[in-house]
Short mmCIF file of C-alpha atoms in Angstrom, two decimals:
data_model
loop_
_atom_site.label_atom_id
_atom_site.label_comp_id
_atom_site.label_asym_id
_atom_site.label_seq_id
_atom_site.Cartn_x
_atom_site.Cartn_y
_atom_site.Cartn_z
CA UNK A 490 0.00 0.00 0.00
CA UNK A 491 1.07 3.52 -0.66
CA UNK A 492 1.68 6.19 2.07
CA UNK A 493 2.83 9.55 0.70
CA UNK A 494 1.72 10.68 -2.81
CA UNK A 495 2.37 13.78 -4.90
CA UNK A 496 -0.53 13.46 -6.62
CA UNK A 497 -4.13 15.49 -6.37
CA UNK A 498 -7.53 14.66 -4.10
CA UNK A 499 -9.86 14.01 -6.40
CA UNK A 500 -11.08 10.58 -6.56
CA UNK A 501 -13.52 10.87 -9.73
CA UNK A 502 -16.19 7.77 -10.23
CA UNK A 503 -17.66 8.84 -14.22
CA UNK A 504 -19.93 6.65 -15.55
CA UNK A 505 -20.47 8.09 -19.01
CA UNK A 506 -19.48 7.22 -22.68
CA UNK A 507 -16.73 9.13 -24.23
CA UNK A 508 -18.52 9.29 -27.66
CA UNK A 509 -21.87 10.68 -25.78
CA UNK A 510 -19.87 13.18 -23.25
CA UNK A 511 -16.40 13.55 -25.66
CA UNK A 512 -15.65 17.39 -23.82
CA UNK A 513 -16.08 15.78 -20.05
CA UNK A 514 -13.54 13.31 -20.80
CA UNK A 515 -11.75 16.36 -21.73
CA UNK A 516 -12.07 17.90 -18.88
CA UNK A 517 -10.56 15.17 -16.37
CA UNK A 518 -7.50 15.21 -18.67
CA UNK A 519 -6.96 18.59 -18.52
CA UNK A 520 -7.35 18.37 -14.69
CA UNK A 521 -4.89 15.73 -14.31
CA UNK A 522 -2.57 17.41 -11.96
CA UNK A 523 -5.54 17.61 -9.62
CA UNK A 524 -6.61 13.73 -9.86
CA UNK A 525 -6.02 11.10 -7.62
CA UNK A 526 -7.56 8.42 -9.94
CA UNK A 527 -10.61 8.28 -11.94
CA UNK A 528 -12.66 4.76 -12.39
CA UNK A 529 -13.39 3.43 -14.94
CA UNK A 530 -16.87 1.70 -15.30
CA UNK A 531 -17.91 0.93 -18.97
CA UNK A 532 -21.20 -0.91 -18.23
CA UNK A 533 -21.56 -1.92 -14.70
CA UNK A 534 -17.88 -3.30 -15.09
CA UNK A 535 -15.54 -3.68 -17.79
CA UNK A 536 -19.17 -4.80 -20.49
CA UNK A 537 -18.81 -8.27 -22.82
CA UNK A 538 -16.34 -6.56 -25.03
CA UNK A 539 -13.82 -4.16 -25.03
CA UNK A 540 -14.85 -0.57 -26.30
CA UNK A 541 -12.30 1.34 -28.05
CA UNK A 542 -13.88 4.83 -26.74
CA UNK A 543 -12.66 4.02 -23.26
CA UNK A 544 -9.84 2.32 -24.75
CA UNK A 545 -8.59 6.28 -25.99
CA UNK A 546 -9.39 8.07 -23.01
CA UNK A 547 -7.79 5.46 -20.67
CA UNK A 548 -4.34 5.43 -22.86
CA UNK A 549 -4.35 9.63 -22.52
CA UNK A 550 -5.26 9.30 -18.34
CA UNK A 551 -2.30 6.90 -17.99
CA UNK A 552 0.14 8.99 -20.17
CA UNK A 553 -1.02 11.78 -17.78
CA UNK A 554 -0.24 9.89 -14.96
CA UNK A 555 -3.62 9.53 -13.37
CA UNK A 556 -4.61 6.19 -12.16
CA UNK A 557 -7.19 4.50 -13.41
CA UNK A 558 -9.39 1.71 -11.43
CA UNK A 559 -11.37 -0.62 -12.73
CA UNK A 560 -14.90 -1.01 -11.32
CA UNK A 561 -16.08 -4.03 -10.11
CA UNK A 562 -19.45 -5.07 -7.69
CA UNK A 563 -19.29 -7.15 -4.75
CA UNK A 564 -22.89 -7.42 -3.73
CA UNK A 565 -21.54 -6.72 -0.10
CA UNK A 566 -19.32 -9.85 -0.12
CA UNK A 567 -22.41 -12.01 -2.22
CA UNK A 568 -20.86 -12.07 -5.56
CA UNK A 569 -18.82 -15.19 -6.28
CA UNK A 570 -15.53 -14.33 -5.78
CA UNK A 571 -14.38 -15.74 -9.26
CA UNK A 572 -17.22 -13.23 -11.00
CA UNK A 573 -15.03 -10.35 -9.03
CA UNK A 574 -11.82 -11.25 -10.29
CA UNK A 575 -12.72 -11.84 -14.38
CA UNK A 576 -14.24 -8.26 -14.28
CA UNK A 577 -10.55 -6.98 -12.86
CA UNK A 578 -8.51 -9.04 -15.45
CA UNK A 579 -11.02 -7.63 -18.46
CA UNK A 580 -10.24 -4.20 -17.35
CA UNK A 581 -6.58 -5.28 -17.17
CA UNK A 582 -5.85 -7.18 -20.47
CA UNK A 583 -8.76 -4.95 -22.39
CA UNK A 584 -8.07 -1.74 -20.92
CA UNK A 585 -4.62 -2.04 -18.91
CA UNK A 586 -5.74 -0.23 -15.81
CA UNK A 587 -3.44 0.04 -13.15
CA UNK A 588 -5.76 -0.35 -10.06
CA UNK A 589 -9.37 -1.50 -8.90
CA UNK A 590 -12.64 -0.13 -7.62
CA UNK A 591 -14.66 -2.61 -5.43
CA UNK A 592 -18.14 -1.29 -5.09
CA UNK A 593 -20.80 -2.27 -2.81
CA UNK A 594 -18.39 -3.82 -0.12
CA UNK A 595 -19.56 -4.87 3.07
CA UNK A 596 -18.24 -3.20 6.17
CA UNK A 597 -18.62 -5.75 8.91
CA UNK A 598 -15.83 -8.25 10.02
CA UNK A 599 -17.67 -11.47 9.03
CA UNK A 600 -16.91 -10.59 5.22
CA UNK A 601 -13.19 -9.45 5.73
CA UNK A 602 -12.04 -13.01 4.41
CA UNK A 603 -13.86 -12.18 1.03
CA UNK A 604 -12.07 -9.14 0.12
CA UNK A 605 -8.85 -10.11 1.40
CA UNK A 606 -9.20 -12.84 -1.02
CA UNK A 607 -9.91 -10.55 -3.65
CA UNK A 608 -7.55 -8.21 -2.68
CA UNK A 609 -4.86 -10.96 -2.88
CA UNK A 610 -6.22 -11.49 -6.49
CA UNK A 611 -5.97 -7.78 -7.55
CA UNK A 612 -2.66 -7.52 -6.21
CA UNK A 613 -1.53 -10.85 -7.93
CA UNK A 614 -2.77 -9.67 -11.52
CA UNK A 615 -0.86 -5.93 -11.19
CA UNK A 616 -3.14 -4.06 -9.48
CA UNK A 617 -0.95 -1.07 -8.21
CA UNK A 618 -4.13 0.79 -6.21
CA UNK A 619 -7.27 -1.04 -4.31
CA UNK A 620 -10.33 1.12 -3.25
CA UNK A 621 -13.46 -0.43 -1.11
CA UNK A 622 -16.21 1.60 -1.32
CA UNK A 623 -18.01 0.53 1.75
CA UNK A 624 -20.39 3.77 1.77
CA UNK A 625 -19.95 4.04 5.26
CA UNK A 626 -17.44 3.66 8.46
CA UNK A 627 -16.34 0.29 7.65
CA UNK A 628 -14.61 -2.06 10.37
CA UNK A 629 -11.16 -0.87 11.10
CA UNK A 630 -9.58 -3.91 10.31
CA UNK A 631 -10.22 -3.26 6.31
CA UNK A 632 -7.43 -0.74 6.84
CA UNK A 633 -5.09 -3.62 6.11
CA UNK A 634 -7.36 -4.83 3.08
CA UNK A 635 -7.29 -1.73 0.61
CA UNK A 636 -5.08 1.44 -0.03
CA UNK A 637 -8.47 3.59 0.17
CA UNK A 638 -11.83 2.84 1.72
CA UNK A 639 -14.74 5.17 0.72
CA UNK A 640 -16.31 5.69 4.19
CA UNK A 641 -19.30 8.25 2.83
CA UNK A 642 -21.36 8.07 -0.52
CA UNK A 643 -24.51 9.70 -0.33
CA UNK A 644 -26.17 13.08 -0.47
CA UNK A 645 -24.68 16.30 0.31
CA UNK A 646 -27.81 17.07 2.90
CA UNK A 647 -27.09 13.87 4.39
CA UNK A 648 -23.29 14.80 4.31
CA UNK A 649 -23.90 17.96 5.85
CA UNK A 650 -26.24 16.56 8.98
CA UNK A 651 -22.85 14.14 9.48
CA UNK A 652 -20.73 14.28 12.68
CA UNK A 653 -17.19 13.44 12.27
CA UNK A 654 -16.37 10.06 13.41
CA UNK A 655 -13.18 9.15 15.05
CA UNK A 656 -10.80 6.55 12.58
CA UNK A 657 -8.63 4.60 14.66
CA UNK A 658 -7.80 1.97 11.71
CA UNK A 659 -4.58 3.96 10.40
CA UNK A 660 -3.08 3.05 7.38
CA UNK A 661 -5.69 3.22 4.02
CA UNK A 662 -6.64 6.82 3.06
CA UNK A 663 -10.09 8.26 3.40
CA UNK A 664 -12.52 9.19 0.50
CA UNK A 665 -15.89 10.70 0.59
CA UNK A 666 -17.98 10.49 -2.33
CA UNK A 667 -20.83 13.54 -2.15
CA UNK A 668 -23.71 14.14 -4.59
CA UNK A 669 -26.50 16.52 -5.05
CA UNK A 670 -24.02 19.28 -4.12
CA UNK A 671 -24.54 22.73 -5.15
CA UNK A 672 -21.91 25.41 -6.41
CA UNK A 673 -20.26 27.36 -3.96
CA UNK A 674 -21.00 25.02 -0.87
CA UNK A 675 -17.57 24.99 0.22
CA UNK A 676 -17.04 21.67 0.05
CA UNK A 677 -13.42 20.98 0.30
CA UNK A 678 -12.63 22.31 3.32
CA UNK A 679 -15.86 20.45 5.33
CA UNK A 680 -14.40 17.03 3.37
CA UNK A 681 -11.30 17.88 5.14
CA UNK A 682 -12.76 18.67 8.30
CA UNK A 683 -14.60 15.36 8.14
CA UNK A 684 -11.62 13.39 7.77
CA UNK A 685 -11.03 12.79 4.15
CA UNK A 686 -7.89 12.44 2.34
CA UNK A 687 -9.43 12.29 -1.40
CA UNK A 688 -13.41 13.14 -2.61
CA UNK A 689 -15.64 14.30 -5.11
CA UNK A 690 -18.42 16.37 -4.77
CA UNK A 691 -20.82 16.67 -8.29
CA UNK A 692 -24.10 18.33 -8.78
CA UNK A 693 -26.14 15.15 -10.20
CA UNK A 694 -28.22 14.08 -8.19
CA UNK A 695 -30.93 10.46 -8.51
CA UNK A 696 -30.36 7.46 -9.58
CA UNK A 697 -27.48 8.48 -11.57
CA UNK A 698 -25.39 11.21 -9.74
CA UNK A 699 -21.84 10.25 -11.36
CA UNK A 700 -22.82 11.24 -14.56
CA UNK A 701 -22.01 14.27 -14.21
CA UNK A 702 -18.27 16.09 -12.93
CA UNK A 703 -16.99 17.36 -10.13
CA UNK A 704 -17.39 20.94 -9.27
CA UNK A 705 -14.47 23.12 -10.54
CA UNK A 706 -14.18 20.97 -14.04
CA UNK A 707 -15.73 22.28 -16.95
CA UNK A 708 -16.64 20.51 -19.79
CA UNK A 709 -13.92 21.26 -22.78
CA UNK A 710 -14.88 22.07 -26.05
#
């Protein structure tokens, strides 16, 4: 796992084509110096097939030295573990991410065997960065597990209500994913207040909030 990095906060989940949104995509690129990774979720994982769209804009994130993680569900420690790892090696071989974004994980110490087998996998097959998005204060003991563990995703009115909650697990760094948030709300410095190494904060808002960017990146022409 890392420990000191020269690289930005942002940690940006965007779930969008790059032929449909082509100036977003060129937006995180030209905000590069400011990312800490961006996943990379072509269809609820890495899709049957590999799509040369994402195929482009991956190649020009890794020559800008921004990480890119693969997205993968875990059903909360339900999905079969071998399901898990074939979405990471299609994002490897078809994509050639260098790190790994496990969604849905579960945050209770019964399921801590299942992603340290997966993180075991990941590791194995090159993965350089390993993020659990747990959603919520997950047991401390995932600390060892994953490099970064999301510990908020939800709404910024439910974000704001939050009281900051004491992290005695050490080692992984922090993330808080926020939606629904509106311009000006001053978020980085209550993300920091709260705890959290890297975040994102976008306006979207539904059943489909990471569709649209983080506050501060505009869409290039």
């Amino acid at each position: 796992m890392t420990a000191s990095d020269p690289r930005g906060t942002l940690l940006v989940p965007y779930y969008e084509h790059p032929a449909v949104r082509p100036g977003e995509w060129r937006a995180l690129l030209a905000a590069a110096p400011r990312l800490h990774s961006v996943v990379l979720n072509p269809a609820s994982g890495p899709g049957e097939r590999p799509d040369p769209g994402f195929a482009e804009v991956v190649a020009g994130l890794r020559a800008a030295d921004v990480r890119v993680l693969g997205y993968a569900d875990t059903d909360y420690g339900r999905r079969p573990h071998a399901d898990v790892v074939a979405d990471l090696d299609r994002h490897r071989d078809w994509y050639g991410v260098d790190g790994a974004f496990l969604d849905q994980a579960a945050s209770g110490p019964g399921e801590l065997g299942y992603y340290r087998g997966l993180a075991a996998a990941a590791w194995g097959a090159g993965c350089r960065t390993l993020v659990l998005n747990h959603g919520t204060l997950p047991h401390p003991s995932y600390a060892r597990v994953a490099d970064v563990l999301v510990t908020f995703e939800g709404t910024w009115q439910t974000y704001r209500a939050l009281r900051p909650a004491l992290w005695d697990g050490g080692g992984a760094k922090l993330c808080h994913l926020v939606h629904g948030v509106p311009p000006g709300a001053g978020f980085d410095a209550l993300a920091r207040a709260r705890g959290a190494d890297l975040h994102c904060a976008v306006p979207g808002a539904g059943d489909h909030p990471w569709g649209t960017l983080p506050h501060g990146l505009e869409a290039v022409g």
